[in-house]
């Protein structure tokens, strides 16, 4: 798997690497979308489940794929992220990233890194909303 790392929008280049976490992983296989499907099936073998994939009853990640106006799914790009805003989601995304590094598949993966302080701000904001 060919992995590239990019910073999310608004994250400064000089952000200490210790403050970065994996926010999204985007799998791209434009010439053969079956590779992305194979990757998703492999995740099932590791007991990693996606919210909207193969009717999983439990979920670790949320998966986005393009669906055209006719309802046809296009698997050439798969976007994986956690939909919770919590430390648990940070660990889940690092686990997924480590799995990606071990797979020998002809897929390009973009790992988007965000600043953990952005997540802390969101959590604090949600807590303040709940207390009102």
Backbone as JSON, one array per atom type, in Angstrom:
{
  "sequence": "XXXXXXXXXXXXXXXXXXXXXXXXXXXXXXXXXXXXXXXXXXXXXXXXXXXXXXXXXXXXXXXXXXXXXXXXXXXXXXXXXXXXXXXXXXXXXXXXXXXXXXXXXXXXXXXXXXXXXXXXXXXXXXXXXXXX",
  "N": [[0.85, -1.17, 0.0], [0.65, 2.15, -0.89], [1.34, 4.86, 0.98], [0.53, 8.16, 1.74], [1.0, 11.11, 3.64], [-0.91, 13.83, 4.76], [-1.64, 17.09, 5.97], [-4.6, 18.15, 7.63], [-6.97, 20.67, 6.62], [-6.11, 23.87, 7.73], [-4.28, 23.08, 9.67], [-1.14, 23.77, 10.89], [2.1, 23.68, 9.37], [4.24, 23.59, 11.13], [3.32, 22.3, 13.36], [3.82, 20.37, 16.24], [4.72, 16.95, 15.88], [3.81, 15.2, 17.8], [1.35, 16.11, 18.49], [-0.32, 15.47, 16.45], [-2.92, 13.54, 14.97], [-4.5, 10.73, 13.37], [-7.03, 11.55, 11.3], [-8.57, 10.96, 9.02], [-8.64, 8.35, 6.57], [-8.07, 7.83, 3.28], [-8.75, 5.69, 0.74], [-7.55, 4.93, -2.44], [-8.09, 3.56, -5.54], [-8.15, 3.78, -8.53], [-7.9, 2.46, -10.97], [-8.72, -0.16, -10.54], [-11.32, -0.93, -8.85], [-12.0, -3.12, -7.31], [-9.97, -3.74, -5.6], [-10.2, -2.04, -3.4], [-12.56, -3.03, -2.34], [-11.69, -5.58, -1.61], [-9.88, -4.88, 0.39], [-11.64, -3.88, 2.33], [-13.01, -6.21, 2.98], [-10.9, -7.63, 4.12], [-10.54, -6.16, 6.46], [-12.73, -7.01, 7.93], [-11.84, -9.56, 8.65], [-10.06, -8.9, 10.62], [-11.71, -8.15, 12.59], [-12.66, -5.56, 12.43], [-15.05, -3.22, 11.99], [-17.27, -1.5, 9.81], [-19.58, 1.16, 9.87], [-21.54, 1.44, 7.81], [-21.12, -0.74, 6.09], [-21.62, -3.82, 4.66], [-23.71, -4.49, 6.39], [-22.89, -4.33, 9.1], [-23.09, -5.03, 12.54], [-21.89, -3.88, 14.67], [-19.72, -1.07, 15.05], [-16.67, 0.47, 14.11], [-15.67, 2.37, 12.46], [-16.62, 4.88, 10.06], [-17.68, 4.69, 6.78], [-17.31, 6.17, 3.63], [-18.44, 6.2, 0.35], [-18.71, 6.97, -3.15], [-21.88, 7.31, -4.54], [-23.73, 7.14, -7.4], [-26.31, 8.95, -9.3], [-28.0, 6.93, -10.13], [-27.89, 5.1, -8.15], [-25.73, 3.42, -8.16], [-22.87, 2.07, -6.68], [-19.61, 3.33, -6.34], [-16.5, 2.17, -5.95], [-13.93, 3.11, -6.21], [-12.8, 5.07, -4.67], [-12.51, 5.21, -1.24], [-13.47, 6.48, 1.8], [-12.47, 6.57, 5.06], [-13.31, 7.11, 8.41], [-13.66, 8.01, 11.9], [-16.74, 8.48, 13.47], [-17.25, 9.42, 15.96], [-16.32, 11.86, 18.39], [-13.82, 11.52, 20.21], [-11.32, 10.24, 22.48], [-11.13, 7.54, 22.16], [-11.76, 7.18, 19.48], [-9.49, 8.27, 18.32], [-7.54, 6.37, 18.94], [-8.6, 4.18, 17.55], [-8.33, 5.02, 14.89], [-5.54, 5.19, 14.65], [-4.96, 2.49, 14.93], [-6.16, 1.5, 12.61], [-4.59, 2.79, 10.69], [-2.11, 1.56, 11.23], [-2.75, -1.05, 10.45], [-3.11, -0.61, 7.71], [-0.49, -0.08, 6.96], [0.61, -2.59, 7.08], [-0.56, -4.15, 5.1], [-0.08, -5.54, 1.92], [-0.98, -4.29, -0.71], [-2.1, -3.09, -3.88], [-2.91, -0.26, -3.55], [-3.5, 3.18, -3.18], [-3.15, 5.16, -0.38], [-4.3, 7.9, 1.4], [-3.44, 9.56, 4.25], [-4.9, 11.64, 6.47], [-3.92, 14.05, 8.69], [-4.72, 15.59, 11.75], [-4.72, 18.26, 14.17], [-4.62, 17.53, 17.54], [-5.54, 19.35, 19.35], [-7.61, 20.63, 18.08], [-9.62, 18.71, 18.21], [-9.96, 18.57, 20.97], [-10.98, 21.1, 21.45], [-13.48, 20.83, 20.15], [-14.69, 18.87, 21.76], [-14.8, 20.2, 24.23], [-16.52, 22.28, 23.47], [-18.88, 20.84, 22.91], [-19.43, 19.86, 25.48], [-19.95, 22.24, 26.83], [-22.28, 23.03, 25.49], [-24.03, 21.03, 26.32], [-24.25, 21.59, 29.02], [-25.71, 23.89, 29.12]],
  "CA": [[0.0, 0.0, 0.0], [1.41, 3.39, -0.95], [0.71, 5.77, 1.94], [1.0, 9.54, 1.83], [0.43, 11.83, 4.79], [-1.21, 15.24, 4.53], [-2.27, 17.77, 7.09], [-5.96, 18.64, 7.39], [-7.08, 22.11, 6.39], [-5.95, 24.7, 8.92], [-3.21, 22.6, 10.54], [0.11, 24.42, 10.51], [3.22, 22.79, 9.06], [5.16, 23.5, 12.26], [2.66, 21.65, 14.49], [4.62, 19.23, 16.71], [4.16, 15.67, 15.43], [3.16, 14.55, 18.94], [-0.02, 16.63, 18.58], [-1.07, 15.06, 15.26], [-3.6, 12.25, 15.01], [-5.1, 10.33, 12.1], [-8.45, 11.9, 11.26], [-9.21, 10.25, 7.9], [-7.82, 7.57, 5.65], [-8.77, 7.75, 1.99], [-8.18, 4.65, -0.12], [-7.8, 5.22, -3.85], [-7.69, 2.54, -6.51], [-8.98, 4.21, -9.66], [-7.85, 1.53, -12.09], [-9.39, -1.42, -10.21], [-12.01, -0.68, -7.58], [-12.17, -4.34, -6.52], [-8.93, -3.75, -4.56], [-10.76, -1.41, -2.2], [-13.52, -3.99, -1.77], [-10.89, -6.62, -0.96], [-9.36, -4.29, 1.62], [-12.74, -3.82, 3.3], [-13.24, -7.59, 3.44], [-9.79, -7.96, 5.01], [-10.8, -5.54, 7.75], [-13.64, -7.9, 8.64], [-11.03, -10.63, 9.23], [-9.42, -8.36, 11.82], [-12.82, -7.73, 13.47], [-12.83, -4.12, 12.31], [-16.32, -3.11, 11.3], [-17.67, -0.18, 9.34], [-20.98, 1.43, 10.17], [-22.43, 1.24, 6.67], [-20.56, -1.73, 5.18], [-21.99, -5.22, 4.85], [-24.67, -4.58, 7.49], [-22.19, -4.59, 10.36], [-23.91, -4.77, 13.72], [-21.08, -3.03, 15.53], [-18.93, -0.25, 14.14], [-15.47, 1.15, 14.55], [-15.4, 3.44, 11.52], [-17.66, 5.24, 9.12], [-17.14, 4.57, 5.43], [-17.97, 6.95, 2.59], [-18.12, 5.94, -1.05], [-19.55, 7.73, -4.06], [-23.03, 6.63, -5.13], [-24.24, 8.03, -8.44], [-27.75, 9.21, -9.32], [-28.71, 5.68, -10.37], [-27.71, 4.23, -7.0], [-24.57, 2.54, -8.34], [-21.75, 2.37, -5.8], [-18.29, 3.41, -6.98], [-15.55, 1.8, -4.91], [-12.57, 3.52, -6.55], [-12.32, 5.88, -3.55], [-13.2, 4.9, 0.01], [-13.05, 7.4, 2.85], [-12.71, 5.98, 6.37], [-13.09, 8.0, 9.56], [-14.51, 7.72, 13.06], [-17.76, 9.52, 13.57], [-17.28, 9.94, 17.31], [-15.26, 12.8, 18.75], [-13.37, 11.01, 21.5], [-9.99, 9.65, 22.46], [-11.26, 6.18, 21.64], [-11.69, 7.26, 18.02], [-8.1, 8.52, 17.96], [-6.85, 5.07, 18.98], [-9.11, 3.35, 16.46], [-7.75, 5.46, 13.62], [-4.13, 4.78, 14.64], [-4.98, 1.05, 14.67], [-6.44, 1.32, 11.18], [-3.39, 3.22, 9.98], [-1.11, 0.5, 11.38], [-3.16, -2.15, 9.58], [-2.82, -0.2, 6.33], [0.95, -0.2, 6.72], [1.01, -4.0, 6.98], [-1.15, -4.79, 3.93], [0.65, -5.42, 0.66], [-2.01, -4.2, -1.75], [-1.85, -2.02, -4.83], [-3.87, 0.8, -3.25], [-2.92, 4.41, -2.66], [-3.88, 5.61, 0.8], [-3.96, 9.22, 1.92], [-3.71, 9.69, 5.67], [-5.03, 13.05, 6.81], [-3.57, 14.28, 10.09], [-5.27, 16.8, 12.35], [-4.14, 18.67, 15.44], [-5.46, 17.03, 18.64], [-6.15, 20.49, 20.03], [-8.89, 20.89, 17.41], [-10.59, 17.78, 18.78], [-10.22, 18.98, 22.35], [-11.88, 22.25, 21.35], [-14.82, 20.33, 19.82], [-15.22, 18.18, 22.94], [-15.15, 21.25, 25.19], [-17.69, 22.97, 22.94], [-20.04, 19.96, 23.13], [-19.71, 19.83, 26.91], [-20.59, 23.51, 27.18], [-23.64, 23.0, 24.95], [-24.83, 20.13, 27.16], [-24.47, 22.18, 30.34], [-26.66, 25.02, 29.01]],
  "C": [[0.9, 1.23, 0.0], [0.69, 4.43, -0.09], [1.37, 7.13, 1.89], [0.3, 10.2, 3.0], [0.25, 13.29, 4.41], [-1.85, 15.81, 5.78], [-3.68, 18.22, 6.69], [-5.92, 20.15, 7.21], [-6.94, 22.85, 7.72], [-4.86, 24.25, 9.88], [-1.89, 23.16, 10.02], [1.23, 23.39, 10.32], [4.15, 22.59, 10.26], [4.52, 22.9, 13.51], [3.52, 20.46, 14.94], [3.94, 17.89, 16.35], [3.44, 14.94, 16.55], [1.71, 15.0, 19.1], [-0.89, 16.21, 17.4], [-1.71, 13.69, 15.49], [-4.24, 11.99, 13.65], [-6.59, 10.64, 12.15], [-9.2, 11.11, 10.18], [-8.17, 9.44, 7.15], [-8.64, 7.39, 4.38], [-8.04, 6.74, 1.12], [-8.55, 4.97, -1.56], [-7.23, 4.1, -4.71], [-8.54, 2.78, -7.75], [-8.97, 3.22, -10.82], [-8.56, 0.21, -11.82], [-10.05, -1.29, -8.84], [-12.21, -1.94, -6.73], [-11.1, -4.43, -5.42], [-9.45, -3.13, -3.27], [-11.78, -2.32, -1.54], [-12.78, -5.11, -1.04], [-10.33, -6.12, 0.37], [-10.44, -4.27, 2.69], [-13.06, -5.21, 3.83], [-12.13, -8.03, 4.39], [-9.99, -7.36, 6.4], [-11.76, -6.38, 8.58], [-12.88, -9.05, 9.31], [-10.34, -10.19, 10.52], [-10.45, -7.85, 12.83], [-12.91, -6.21, 13.56], [-14.07, -3.91, 11.46], [-16.62, -1.66, 10.93], [-19.17, -0.02, 9.51], [-21.9, 1.06, 9.01], [-21.84, 0.29, 5.63], [-21.04, -3.12, 5.59], [-22.85, -5.44, 6.09], [-24.01, -4.95, 8.82], [-23.07, -4.2, 11.54], [-23.18, -3.88, 14.73], [-20.21, -2.2, 14.6], [-17.76, 0.4, 14.83], [-15.24, 2.42, 13.72], [-16.64, 3.74, 10.69], [-17.02, 5.27, 7.75], [-17.98, 5.41, 4.47], [-17.52, 6.46, 1.23], [-19.07, 6.77, -1.9], [-20.66, 6.83, -4.61], [-23.64, 7.58, -6.15], [-25.75, 8.16, -8.39], [-28.6, 7.96, -9.55], [-28.57, 4.69, -9.21], [-26.54, 3.27, -7.11], [-23.43, 3.01, -7.44], [-20.44, 2.34, -6.59], [-17.24, 3.26, -5.88], [-14.13, 2.25, -5.21], [-11.97, 4.47, -5.51], [-13.18, 5.59, -2.33], [-12.6, 5.78, 1.1], [-13.45, 6.79, 4.19], [-12.4, 6.99, 7.47], [-13.94, 7.49, 10.72], [-15.53, 8.84, 13.17], [-17.91, 10.05, 14.99], [-16.15, 10.95, 17.48], [-14.82, 12.4, 20.15], [-11.96, 10.47, 21.36], [-10.04, 8.22, 21.92], [-11.17, 6.18, 20.11], [-10.27, 7.52, 17.54], [-7.34, 7.19, 17.93], [-7.33, 4.15, 17.86], [-8.48, 3.73, 15.13], [-6.26, 5.11, 13.54], [-4.05, 3.28, 14.36], [-5.22, 0.77, 13.19], [-5.23, 1.71, 10.34], [-2.3, 2.14, 10.05], [-1.47, -0.73, 10.56], [-2.83, -1.83, 8.12], [-1.35, -0.38, 6.0], [1.37, -1.64, 6.53], [0.49, -4.68, 5.72], [-0.32, -4.51, 2.68], [-0.36, -5.45, -0.48], [-1.67, -3.02, -2.65], [-2.93, -0.93, -4.69], [-3.08, 2.01, -2.77], [-3.79, 4.87, -1.5], [-3.37, 6.99, 1.2], [-4.39, 9.28, 3.38], [-3.75, 11.18, 5.98], [-4.86, 13.21, 8.32], [-4.14, 15.61, 10.57], [-4.56, 17.06, 13.67], [-5.11, 18.26, 16.56], [-6.14, 18.17, 19.38], [-7.46, 20.89, 19.38], [-9.98, 19.97, 17.97], [-10.95, 18.17, 20.21], [-11.18, 20.17, 22.36], [-13.31, 21.8, 21.06], [-15.47, 19.65, 21.03], [-15.64, 19.21, 23.99], [-16.4, 22.0, 24.76], [-18.96, 22.15, 23.17], [-20.42, 19.89, 24.6], [-20.39, 21.12, 27.37], [-22.03, 23.57, 26.68], [-24.54, 22.16, 25.83], [-25.15, 20.76, 28.51], [-25.44, 23.36, 30.3], [-28.1, 24.57, 29.14]]
}
